Amino acid sequence: ADANALLGYEAIILGARHHLLILNDFPVLATLAAALKRAVERGVRVDFLTGCAIPRRADGTFFKGPIHRELFEYMSKRRFEPLIRGGVHVYEVQIGPRPYLVARGGAVRPYVHAKVVTADGEVASVGSANLDATASYWEREVNAIVEDPAVVGVLEAELRALVATAAPLDLESEYWKRESARRAI
């Protein structure tokens, strides 16, 4: 039976009073995007971390990868534009220089397969469900809901550390403008 993962996400988003931290790499379902915008309108700070379907260098250029992953990247990122315009802070996870990581600019924006949502340091959802339509309608996904401030606090500290080194998605940046036509497709 369906575990209603998307309803769990919606409940956490709708119940948030101060802040939401999200880590997910899939196109956000319209109902959840609307809930996130409503949260911002209520004064909730929303920080959304995402990855790249094909890893990117620090300057935003892709590493070599299959075309279907590149198209998925454009589709996913297109869904972030209205969220950013609505006040959601969206970032691409960025991994800084490492001894065995060679990339122009020294940093890499990797693919992220995590599915995490936290609210107010009190509740978290961690599991296999993305924030897209497939999570609850076509696939059998399940998330664990944790209501323990001690556990959620540690998780939020880890997410905040990722935000601190992440690359903000800036709709006015050269990187974003350069891919505008591809995202429109």
Short mmCIF file of N, CA and C in Angstrom, two decimals:
data_model
loop_
_atom_site.label_atom_id
_atom_site.label_comp_id
_atom_site.label_asym_id
_atom_site.label_seq_id
_atom_site.Cartn_x
_atom_site.Cartn_y
_atom_site.Cartn_z
N ALA A 1 0.85 -1.19 0.00
CA ALA A 1 0.00 0.00 0.00
C ALA A 1 0.89 1.24 0.00
N ASP A 2 0.34 2.31 -0.54
CA ASP A 2 1.08 3.56 -0.64
C ASP A 2 1.36 4.11 0.76
N ALA A 3 2.57 4.55 0.98
CA ALA A 3 2.95 5.10 2.28
C ALA A 3 2.68 6.60 2.39
N ASN A 4 2.11 7.20 1.33
CA ASN A 4 1.75 8.62 1.34
C ASN A 4 2.92 9.54 1.69
N ALA A 5 4.05 9.27 1.07
CA ALA A 5 5.24 10.07 1.35
C ALA A 5 5.01 11.54 1.03
N LEU A 6 4.30 11.83 -0.07
CA LEU A 6 4.10 13.23 -0.43
C LEU A 6 3.20 13.93 0.58
N LEU A 7 2.25 13.20 1.15
CA LEU A 7 1.41 13.81 2.19
C LEU A 7 2.22 14.10 3.44
N GLY A 8 3.18 13.24 3.74
CA GLY A 8 4.07 13.50 4.87
C GLY A 8 4.89 14.76 4.65
N TYR A 9 5.42 14.92 3.43
CA TYR A 9 6.15 16.14 3.11
C TYR A 9 5.24 17.36 3.25
N GLU A 10 4.05 17.25 2.70
CA GLU A 10 3.12 18.38 2.75
C GLU A 10 2.79 18.76 4.19
N ALA A 11 2.59 17.77 5.04
CA ALA A 11 2.28 18.05 6.45
C ALA A 11 3.44 18.78 7.14
N ILE A 12 4.66 18.36 6.86
CA ILE A 12 5.82 19.02 7.46
C ILE A 12 5.93 20.45 6.96
N ILE A 13 5.76 20.66 5.67
CA ILE A 13 5.85 22.00 5.09
C ILE A 13 4.75 22.90 5.66
N LEU A 14 3.54 22.39 5.71
CA LEU A 14 2.42 23.20 6.19
C LEU A 14 2.52 23.51 7.69
N GLY A 15 3.19 22.63 8.43
CA GLY A 15 3.33 22.84 9.87
C GLY A 15 4.52 23.67 10.28
N ALA A 16 5.42 23.95 9.34
CA ALA A 16 6.63 24.72 9.68
C ALA A 16 6.27 26.13 10.14
N ARG A 17 6.95 26.57 11.20
CA ARG A 17 6.70 27.91 11.74
C ARG A 17 7.87 28.86 11.51
N HIS A 18 9.12 28.32 11.51
CA HIS A 18 10.29 29.19 11.44
C HIS A 18 11.17 28.91 10.21
N HIS A 19 11.51 27.63 10.01
CA HIS A 19 12.40 27.31 8.89
C HIS A 19 12.18 25.89 8.39
N LEU A 20 12.53 25.70 7.13
CA LEU A 20 12.55 24.40 6.48
C LEU A 20 13.91 24.23 5.82
N LEU A 21 14.48 23.06 5.94
CA LEU A 21 15.70 22.69 5.23
C LEU A 21 15.36 21.47 4.39
N ILE A 22 15.66 21.53 3.11
CA ILE A 22 15.29 20.46 2.19
C ILE A 22 16.52 20.06 1.38
N LEU A 23 16.69 18.76 1.18
CA LEU A 23 17.75 18.23 0.33
C LEU A 23 17.10 17.22 -0.60
N ASN A 24 17.03 17.56 -1.90
CA ASN A 24 16.38 16.69 -2.88
C ASN A 24 16.82 17.12 -4.26
N ASP A 25 16.78 16.20 -5.21
CA ASP A 25 17.33 16.48 -6.54
C ASP A 25 16.36 16.20 -7.67
N PHE A 26 15.06 16.26 -7.42
CA PHE A 26 14.09 15.94 -8.45
C PHE A 26 13.14 17.10 -8.67
N PRO A 27 12.45 17.14 -9.83
CA PRO A 27 11.50 18.23 -10.09
C PRO A 27 10.41 18.25 -9.03
N VAL A 28 10.22 19.38 -8.38
CA VAL A 28 9.28 19.49 -7.28
C VAL A 28 7.85 19.47 -7.81
N LEU A 29 7.04 18.58 -7.24
CA LEU A 29 5.63 18.46 -7.60
C LEU A 29 4.92 19.79 -7.36
N ALA A 30 4.01 20.17 -8.23
CA ALA A 30 3.34 21.48 -8.17
C ALA A 30 2.66 21.72 -6.82
N THR A 31 2.03 20.71 -6.24
CA THR A 31 1.35 20.92 -4.95
C THR A 31 2.35 21.21 -3.84
N LEU A 32 3.50 20.56 -3.89
CA LEU A 32 4.53 20.82 -2.88
C LEU A 32 5.20 22.17 -3.12
N ALA A 33 5.38 22.54 -4.39
CA ALA A 33 5.93 23.87 -4.70
C ALA A 33 5.00 24.95 -4.16
N ALA A 34 3.70 24.77 -4.34
CA ALA A 34 2.72 25.75 -3.84
C ALA A 34 2.78 25.82 -2.31
N ALA A 35 2.94 24.67 -1.66
CA ALA A 35 3.04 24.65 -0.19
C ALA A 35 4.30 25.38 0.27
N LEU A 36 5.41 25.22 -0.46
CA LEU A 36 6.64 25.91 -0.11
C LEU A 36 6.47 27.43 -0.26
N LYS A 37 5.82 27.85 -1.32
CA LYS A 37 5.58 29.30 -1.50
C LYS A 37 4.68 29.84 -0.41
N ARG A 38 3.68 29.07 -0.01
CA ARG A 38 2.81 29.51 1.10
C ARG A 38 3.60 29.59 2.40
N ALA A 39 4.52 28.68 2.60
CA ALA A 39 5.36 28.73 3.80
C ALA A 39 6.16 30.03 3.83
N VAL A 40 6.76 30.40 2.71
CA VAL A 40 7.51 31.66 2.63
C VAL A 40 6.60 32.83 2.94
N GLU A 41 5.38 32.81 2.40
CA GLU A 41 4.42 33.89 2.66
C GLU A 41 4.07 34.00 4.15
N ARG A 42 4.14 32.86 4.88
CA ARG A 42 3.88 32.87 6.33
C ARG A 42 5.10 33.34 7.12
N GLY A 43 6.21 33.60 6.43
CA GLY A 43 7.41 34.04 7.13
C GLY A 43 8.40 32.93 7.42
N VAL A 44 8.20 31.75 6.86
CA VAL A 44 9.11 30.62 7.06
C VAL A 44 10.29 30.75 6.10
N ARG A 45 11.50 30.62 6.62
CA ARG A 45 12.70 30.61 5.77
C ARG A 45 12.82 29.21 5.17
N VAL A 46 12.92 29.13 3.85
CA VAL A 46 13.05 27.84 3.17
C VAL A 46 14.38 27.81 2.45
N ASP A 47 15.25 26.89 2.87
CA ASP A 47 16.53 26.64 2.21
C ASP A 47 16.44 25.28 1.54
N PHE A 48 16.61 25.26 0.23
CA PHE A 48 16.45 24.04 -0.57
C PHE A 48 17.78 23.72 -1.23
N LEU A 49 18.37 22.61 -0.85
CA LEU A 49 19.61 22.12 -1.45
C LEU A 49 19.28 21.10 -2.52
N THR A 50 19.92 21.24 -3.66
CA THR A 50 19.74 20.29 -4.74
C THR A 50 21.11 19.95 -5.31
N GLY A 51 21.13 19.00 -6.18
CA GLY A 51 22.37 18.62 -6.84
C GLY A 51 22.25 18.86 -8.33
N CYS A 52 23.07 18.19 -9.09
CA CYS A 52 23.07 18.31 -10.55
C CYS A 52 22.97 16.91 -11.15
N ALA A 53 22.09 16.75 -12.11
CA ALA A 53 21.90 15.43 -12.73
C ALA A 53 23.18 14.94 -13.39
N ILE A 54 23.93 15.87 -13.93
CA ILE A 54 25.31 15.60 -14.37
C ILE A 54 26.17 16.54 -13.53
N PRO A 55 27.17 16.02 -12.85
CA PRO A 55 27.99 16.90 -12.03
C PRO A 55 28.54 18.08 -12.83
N ARG A 56 28.65 19.21 -12.14
CA ARG A 56 29.16 20.45 -12.75
C ARG A 56 30.44 20.87 -12.04
N ARG A 57 31.19 21.69 -12.75
CA ARG A 57 32.36 22.33 -12.16
C ARG A 57 31.91 23.58 -11.42
N ALA A 58 32.82 24.23 -10.74
CA ALA A 58 32.50 25.44 -9.97
C ALA A 58 31.91 26.54 -10.85
N ASP A 59 32.31 26.59 -12.14
CA ASP A 59 31.79 27.63 -13.03
C ASP A 59 30.44 27.27 -13.64
N GLY A 60 29.89 26.11 -13.27
CA GLY A 60 28.58 25.69 -13.77
C GLY A 60 28.62 24.82 -15.00
N THR A 61 29.79 24.63 -15.61
CA THR A 61 29.86 23.78 -16.80
C THR A 61 29.80 22.30 -16.39
N PHE A 62 29.23 21.50 -17.28
CA PHE A 62 29.04 20.08 -17.02
C PHE A 62 30.32 19.28 -17.19
N PHE A 63 30.46 18.21 -16.42
CA PHE A 63 31.36 17.13 -16.76
C PHE A 63 30.68 16.36 -17.90
N LYS A 64 31.38 15.52 -18.58
CA LYS A 64 30.80 14.74 -19.66
C LYS A 64 29.78 13.76 -19.07
N GLY A 65 28.63 13.66 -19.72
CA GLY A 65 27.59 12.74 -19.26
C GLY A 65 26.55 12.52 -20.34
N PRO A 66 25.65 11.58 -20.11
CA PRO A 66 24.64 11.24 -21.13
C PRO A 66 23.61 12.36 -21.30
N ILE A 67 23.11 12.50 -22.53
CA ILE A 67 22.18 13.57 -22.86
C ILE A 67 20.89 13.48 -22.04
N HIS A 68 20.42 12.27 -21.73
CA HIS A 68 19.17 12.18 -20.96
C HIS A 68 19.34 12.75 -19.55
N ARG A 69 20.54 12.65 -18.98
CA ARG A 69 20.79 13.25 -17.67
C ARG A 69 20.85 14.78 -17.78
N GLU A 70 21.42 15.27 -18.88
CA GLU A 70 21.46 16.72 -19.08
C GLU A 70 20.03 17.27 -19.23
N LEU A 71 19.20 16.58 -19.99
CA LEU A 71 17.81 17.02 -20.15
C LEU A 71 17.06 16.99 -18.81
N PHE A 72 17.32 15.97 -18.02
CA PHE A 72 16.71 15.88 -16.69
C PHE A 72 17.15 17.06 -15.82
N GLU A 73 18.42 17.44 -15.94
CA GLU A 73 18.94 18.58 -15.21
C GLU A 73 18.16 19.85 -15.56
N TYR A 74 17.94 20.09 -16.85
CA TYR A 74 17.21 21.28 -17.26
C TYR A 74 15.76 21.25 -16.77
N MET A 75 15.13 20.10 -16.85
CA MET A 75 13.75 19.98 -16.38
C MET A 75 13.66 20.24 -14.88
N SER A 76 14.57 19.67 -14.12
CA SER A 76 14.55 19.86 -12.67
C SER A 76 14.79 21.32 -12.30
N LYS A 77 15.80 21.91 -12.91
CA LYS A 77 16.14 23.29 -12.56
C LYS A 77 15.04 24.26 -12.99
N ARG A 78 14.35 23.96 -14.07
CA ARG A 78 13.24 24.83 -14.52
C ARG A 78 12.18 24.95 -13.41
N ARG A 79 11.94 23.86 -12.69
CA ARG A 79 10.93 23.86 -11.63
C ARG A 79 11.34 24.71 -10.43
N PHE A 80 12.63 25.07 -10.35
CA PHE A 80 13.09 25.91 -9.25
C PHE A 80 12.85 27.41 -9.49
N GLU A 81 12.73 27.81 -10.74
CA GLU A 81 12.58 29.24 -11.04
C GLU A 81 11.42 29.88 -10.28
N PRO A 82 10.20 29.32 -10.35
CA PRO A 82 9.10 29.96 -9.60
C PRO A 82 9.32 29.92 -8.09
N LEU A 83 10.00 28.90 -7.60
CA LEU A 83 10.28 28.84 -6.17
C LEU A 83 11.23 29.97 -5.76
N ILE A 84 12.26 30.18 -6.55
CA ILE A 84 13.22 31.25 -6.25
C ILE A 84 12.50 32.59 -6.31
N ARG A 85 11.69 32.80 -7.34
CA ARG A 85 10.94 34.06 -7.46
C ARG A 85 9.98 34.22 -6.28
N GLY A 86 9.54 33.11 -5.70
CA GLY A 86 8.62 33.14 -4.57
C GLY A 86 9.32 33.25 -3.22
N GLY A 87 10.65 33.36 -3.21
CA GLY A 87 11.37 33.57 -1.96
C GLY A 87 12.07 32.36 -1.37
N VAL A 88 12.02 31.22 -2.05
CA VAL A 88 12.75 30.04 -1.58
C VAL A 88 14.22 30.21 -1.95
N HIS A 89 15.11 29.92 -1.02
CA HIS A 89 16.55 30.00 -1.25
C HIS A 89 17.01 28.64 -1.76
N VAL A 90 17.44 28.58 -3.02
CA VAL A 90 17.83 27.31 -3.64
C VAL A 90 19.33 27.32 -3.88
N TYR A 91 19.96 26.23 -3.52
CA TYR A 91 21.41 26.08 -3.64
C TYR A 91 21.75 24.75 -4.29
N GLU A 92 22.85 24.74 -5.04
CA GLU A 92 23.41 23.48 -5.51
C GLU A 92 24.50 23.06 -4.53
N VAL A 93 24.42 21.83 -4.06
CA VAL A 93 25.47 21.30 -3.19
C VAL A 93 26.80 21.41 -3.94
N GLN A 94 27.81 21.87 -3.24
CA GLN A 94 29.13 22.03 -3.85
C GLN A 94 30.19 21.44 -2.93
N ILE A 95 30.95 20.55 -3.48
CA ILE A 95 32.02 19.90 -2.74
C ILE A 95 33.32 20.61 -3.08
N GLY A 96 34.00 21.11 -2.07
CA GLY A 96 35.23 21.86 -2.27
C GLY A 96 36.40 20.97 -2.68
N PRO A 97 37.53 21.58 -2.87
CA PRO A 97 38.72 20.83 -3.31
C PRO A 97 39.01 19.64 -2.39
N ARG A 98 39.38 18.55 -3.00
CA ARG A 98 39.77 17.32 -2.32
C ARG A 98 41.06 16.82 -2.96
N PRO A 99 41.87 16.06 -2.24
CA PRO A 99 43.15 15.61 -2.79
C PRO A 99 43.04 14.87 -4.12
N TYR A 100 41.98 14.08 -4.32
CA TYR A 100 41.87 13.29 -5.54
C TYR A 100 40.79 13.80 -6.47
N LEU A 101 40.33 15.00 -6.24
CA LEU A 101 39.29 15.61 -7.07
C LEU A 101 39.95 16.66 -7.96
N VAL A 102 39.89 16.43 -9.25
CA VAL A 102 40.50 17.37 -10.19
C VAL A 102 39.38 17.98 -11.02
N ALA A 103 39.17 19.28 -10.86
CA ALA A 103 38.14 19.97 -11.62
C ALA A 103 38.53 21.43 -11.77
N ARG A 104 38.23 21.98 -12.93
CA ARG A 104 38.46 23.40 -13.15
C ARG A 104 37.71 24.19 -12.08
N GLY A 105 38.38 25.07 -11.38
CA GLY A 105 37.76 25.83 -10.30
C GLY A 105 37.87 25.14 -8.96
N GLY A 106 38.29 23.87 -8.95
CA GLY A 106 38.54 23.16 -7.70
C GLY A 106 37.34 22.56 -7.01
N ALA A 107 36.13 22.97 -7.35
CA ALA A 107 34.93 22.45 -6.68
C ALA A 107 34.05 21.71 -7.69
N VAL A 108 33.22 20.84 -7.15
CA VAL A 108 32.29 20.07 -7.97
C VAL A 108 30.90 20.17 -7.36
N ARG A 109 29.92 20.33 -8.22
CA ARG A 109 28.53 20.30 -7.81
C ARG A 109 27.98 18.92 -8.23
N PRO A 110 27.90 17.98 -7.28
CA PRO A 110 27.58 16.60 -7.61
C PRO A 110 26.07 16.34 -7.76
N TYR A 111 25.78 15.14 -8.24
CA TYR A 111 24.42 14.62 -8.18
C TYR A 111 24.15 14.29 -6.72
N VAL A 112 22.95 14.56 -6.25
CA VAL A 112 22.57 14.30 -4.86
C VAL A 112 21.36 13.38 -4.86
N HIS A 113 21.48 12.27 -4.21
CA HIS A 113 20.38 11.31 -4.21
C HIS A 113 19.63 11.28 -2.86
N ALA A 114 19.94 12.21 -1.98
CA ALA A 114 19.31 12.25 -0.66
C ALA A 114 17.89 12.80 -0.76
N LYS A 115 17.06 12.41 0.20
CA LYS A 115 15.67 12.88 0.30
C LYS A 115 15.39 13.23 1.75
N VAL A 116 15.61 14.51 2.09
CA VAL A 116 15.52 14.95 3.48
C VAL A 116 14.72 16.24 3.54
N VAL A 117 13.81 16.33 4.50
CA VAL A 117 13.09 17.56 4.80
C VAL A 117 13.08 17.71 6.31
N THR A 118 13.47 18.90 6.81
CA THR A 118 13.38 19.16 8.24
C THR A 118 12.63 20.46 8.48
N ALA A 119 12.02 20.56 9.63
CA ALA A 119 11.29 21.78 9.99
C ALA A 119 11.55 22.16 11.44
N ASP A 120 11.95 23.41 11.63
CA ASP A 120 12.02 24.04 12.94
C ASP A 120 12.88 23.31 13.96
N GLY A 121 13.79 22.46 13.52
CA GLY A 121 14.63 21.71 14.45
C GLY A 121 13.87 20.68 15.25
N GLU A 122 12.64 20.38 14.82
CA GLU A 122 11.79 19.48 15.60
C GLU A 122 11.39 18.21 14.88
N VAL A 123 11.23 18.27 13.56
CA VAL A 123 10.74 17.12 12.82
C VAL A 123 11.53 16.98 11.52
N ALA A 124 11.74 15.74 11.11
CA ALA A 124 12.46 15.47 9.87
C ALA A 124 11.83 14.28 9.17
N SER A 125 11.95 14.30 7.86
CA SER A 125 11.57 13.16 7.03
C SER A 125 12.82 12.74 6.27
N VAL A 126 13.16 11.45 6.37
CA VAL A 126 14.31 10.89 5.68
C VAL A 126 13.87 9.57 5.09
N GLY A 127 14.16 9.37 3.81
CA GLY A 127 13.76 8.10 3.22
C GLY A 127 14.08 8.03 1.74
N SER A 128 13.22 7.33 1.01
CA SER A 128 13.48 7.10 -0.41
C SER A 128 12.61 7.93 -1.34
N ALA A 129 11.65 8.69 -0.82
CA ALA A 129 10.72 9.43 -1.67
C ALA A 129 11.27 10.79 -2.07
N ASN A 130 11.30 11.04 -3.37
CA ASN A 130 11.63 12.36 -3.88
C ASN A 130 10.43 13.28 -3.72
N LEU A 131 10.59 14.53 -4.12
CA LEU A 131 9.50 15.51 -4.04
C LEU A 131 8.76 15.59 -5.37
N ASP A 132 8.78 14.52 -6.14
CA ASP A 132 8.14 14.52 -7.46
C ASP A 132 6.94 13.58 -7.50
N ALA A 133 6.26 13.55 -8.63
CA ALA A 133 5.04 12.77 -8.77
C ALA A 133 5.26 11.27 -8.62
N THR A 134 6.41 10.78 -9.02
CA THR A 134 6.62 9.33 -8.96
C THR A 134 6.69 8.80 -7.54
N ALA A 135 7.08 9.65 -6.60
CA ALA A 135 7.33 9.20 -5.23
C ALA A 135 6.12 8.55 -4.58
N SER A 136 4.96 9.06 -4.82
CA SER A 136 3.80 8.51 -4.15
C SER A 136 2.79 7.88 -5.10
N TYR A 137 2.93 8.14 -6.38
CA TYR A 137 1.90 7.69 -7.30
C TYR A 137 2.28 6.46 -8.11
N TRP A 138 3.58 6.30 -8.44
CA TRP A 138 3.97 5.18 -9.28
C TRP A 138 4.97 4.25 -8.63
N GLU A 139 5.70 4.75 -7.68
CA GLU A 139 6.73 3.92 -7.04
C GLU A 139 6.34 3.64 -5.60
N ARG A 140 6.90 2.64 -5.04
CA ARG A 140 6.65 2.31 -3.63
C ARG A 140 7.80 2.87 -2.81
N GLU A 141 7.58 4.04 -2.26
CA GLU A 141 8.60 4.73 -1.49
C GLU A 141 8.15 4.82 -0.04
N VAL A 142 9.11 4.98 0.83
CA VAL A 142 8.77 5.14 2.25
C VAL A 142 9.79 6.05 2.91
N ASN A 143 9.31 6.89 3.79
CA ASN A 143 10.16 7.79 4.56
C ASN A 143 9.92 7.54 6.04
N ALA A 144 10.93 7.77 6.82
CA ALA A 144 10.78 7.74 8.28
C ALA A 144 10.60 9.18 8.75
N ILE A 145 9.62 9.40 9.59
CA ILE A 145 9.39 10.71 10.19
C ILE A 145 9.98 10.68 11.59
N VAL A 146 10.89 11.60 11.87
CA VAL A 146 11.57 11.67 13.17
C VAL A 146 11.09 12.92 13.89
N GLU A 147 10.56 12.74 15.08
CA GLU A 147 10.12 13.86 15.90
C GLU A 147 10.93 13.85 17.20
N ASP A 148 12.19 14.19 17.06
CA ASP A 148 13.12 14.21 18.19
C ASP A 148 14.09 15.37 17.96
N PRO A 149 13.93 16.46 18.70
CA PRO A 149 14.79 17.63 18.48
C PRO A 149 16.29 17.33 18.54
N ALA A 150 16.71 16.38 19.35
CA ALA A 150 18.14 16.06 19.43
C ALA A 150 18.63 15.48 18.10
N VAL A 151 17.87 14.56 17.53
CA VAL A 151 18.24 13.94 16.26
C VAL A 151 18.11 14.94 15.12
N VAL A 152 16.99 15.66 15.09
CA VAL A 152 16.76 16.63 14.02
C VAL A 152 17.79 17.76 14.09
N GLY A 153 18.19 18.16 15.28
CA GLY A 153 19.21 19.20 15.42
C GLY A 153 20.52 18.81 14.78
N VAL A 154 20.94 17.58 14.98
CA VAL A 154 22.18 17.09 14.37
C VAL A 154 22.04 17.08 12.84
N LEU A 155 20.90 16.60 12.36
CA LEU A 155 20.65 16.55 10.92
C LEU A 155 20.65 17.97 10.33
N GLU A 156 20.00 18.90 11.01
CA GLU A 156 19.97 20.28 10.51
C GLU A 156 21.36 20.91 10.52
N ALA A 157 22.19 20.58 11.49
CA ALA A 157 23.56 21.11 11.51
C ALA A 157 24.33 20.63 10.27
N GLU A 158 24.14 19.38 9.91
CA GLU A 158 24.79 18.83 8.70
C GLU A 158 24.27 19.55 7.45
N LEU A 159 22.97 19.78 7.38
CA LEU A 159 22.40 20.47 6.23
C LEU A 159 22.88 21.91 6.16
N ARG A 160 22.97 22.58 7.29
CA ARG A 160 23.45 23.96 7.30
C ARG A 160 24.92 24.04 6.86
N ALA A 161 25.69 23.03 7.20
CA ALA A 161 27.09 22.99 6.74
C ALA A 161 27.13 22.87 5.21
N LEU A 162 26.21 22.11 4.64
CA LEU A 162 26.13 22.01 3.18
C LEU A 162 25.70 23.34 2.55
N VAL A 163 24.73 24.01 3.18
CA VAL A 163 24.28 25.31 2.67
C VAL A 163 25.45 26.30 2.68
N ALA A 164 26.27 26.26 3.72
CA ALA A 164 27.38 27.21 3.86
C ALA A 164 28.38 27.12 2.72
N THR A 165 28.54 25.95 2.12
CA THR A 165 29.50 25.79 1.03
C THR A 165 28.83 25.64 -0.33
N ALA A 166 27.50 25.72 -0.36
CA ALA A 166 26.74 25.51 -1.59
C ALA A 166 26.81 26.73 -2.51
N ALA A 167 26.44 26.50 -3.77
CA ALA A 167 26.37 27.58 -4.76
C ALA A 167 24.91 28.01 -4.90
N PRO A 168 24.58 29.24 -4.52
CA PRO A 168 23.19 29.69 -4.65
C PRO A 168 22.78 29.76 -6.11
N LEU A 169 21.56 29.34 -6.40
CA LEU A 169 21.03 29.51 -7.75
C LEU A 169 20.59 30.97 -7.89
N ASP A 170 21.20 31.67 -8.79
CA ASP A 170 20.94 33.09 -9.00
C ASP A 170 20.37 33.26 -10.40
N LEU A 171 19.11 33.68 -10.49
CA LEU A 171 18.44 33.82 -11.78
C LEU A 171 19.08 34.88 -12.67
N GLU A 172 19.90 35.75 -12.10
CA GLU A 172 20.57 36.80 -12.87
C GLU A 172 22.01 36.42 -13.23
N SER A 173 22.47 35.26 -12.80
CA SER A 173 23.86 34.88 -13.08
C SER A 173 24.04 34.47 -14.54
N GLU A 174 25.28 34.59 -15.00
CA GLU A 174 25.63 34.17 -16.36
C GLU A 174 25.32 32.68 -16.54
N TYR A 175 25.67 31.90 -15.56
CA TYR A 175 25.41 30.45 -15.59
C TYR A 175 23.93 30.17 -15.82
N TRP A 176 23.06 30.85 -15.10
CA TRP A 176 21.63 30.59 -15.21
C TRP A 176 21.10 31.08 -16.55
N LYS A 177 21.52 32.25 -16.96
CA LYS A 177 21.06 32.82 -18.23
C LYS A 177 21.54 31.99 -19.42
N ARG A 178 22.76 31.46 -19.33
CA ARG A 178 23.34 30.67 -20.42
C ARG A 178 22.46 29.46 -20.76
N GLU A 179 21.79 28.88 -19.78
CA GLU A 179 21.00 27.67 -20.00
C GLU A 179 19.50 27.93 -20.10
N SER A 180 19.12 29.17 -20.16
CA SER A 180 17.70 29.54 -20.16
C SER A 180 16.91 28.86 -21.27
N ALA A 181 17.41 28.90 -22.50
CA ALA A 181 16.69 28.31 -23.62
C ALA A 181 16.56 26.80 -23.46
N ARG A 182 17.59 26.15 -22.93
CA ARG A 182 17.53 24.70 -22.75
C ARG A 182 16.51 24.33 -21.67
N ARG A 183 16.44 25.12 -20.61
CA ARG A 183 15.44 24.84 -19.57
C ARG A 183 14.02 25.04 -20.10
N ALA A 184 13.85 25.97 -21.03
CA ALA A 184 12.52 26.25 -21.58
C ALA A 184 11.97 25.07 -22.39
N ILE A 185 12.85 24.27 -22.95
CA ILE A 185 12.40 23.11 -23.72
C ILE A 185 11.74 22.11 -22.81
#
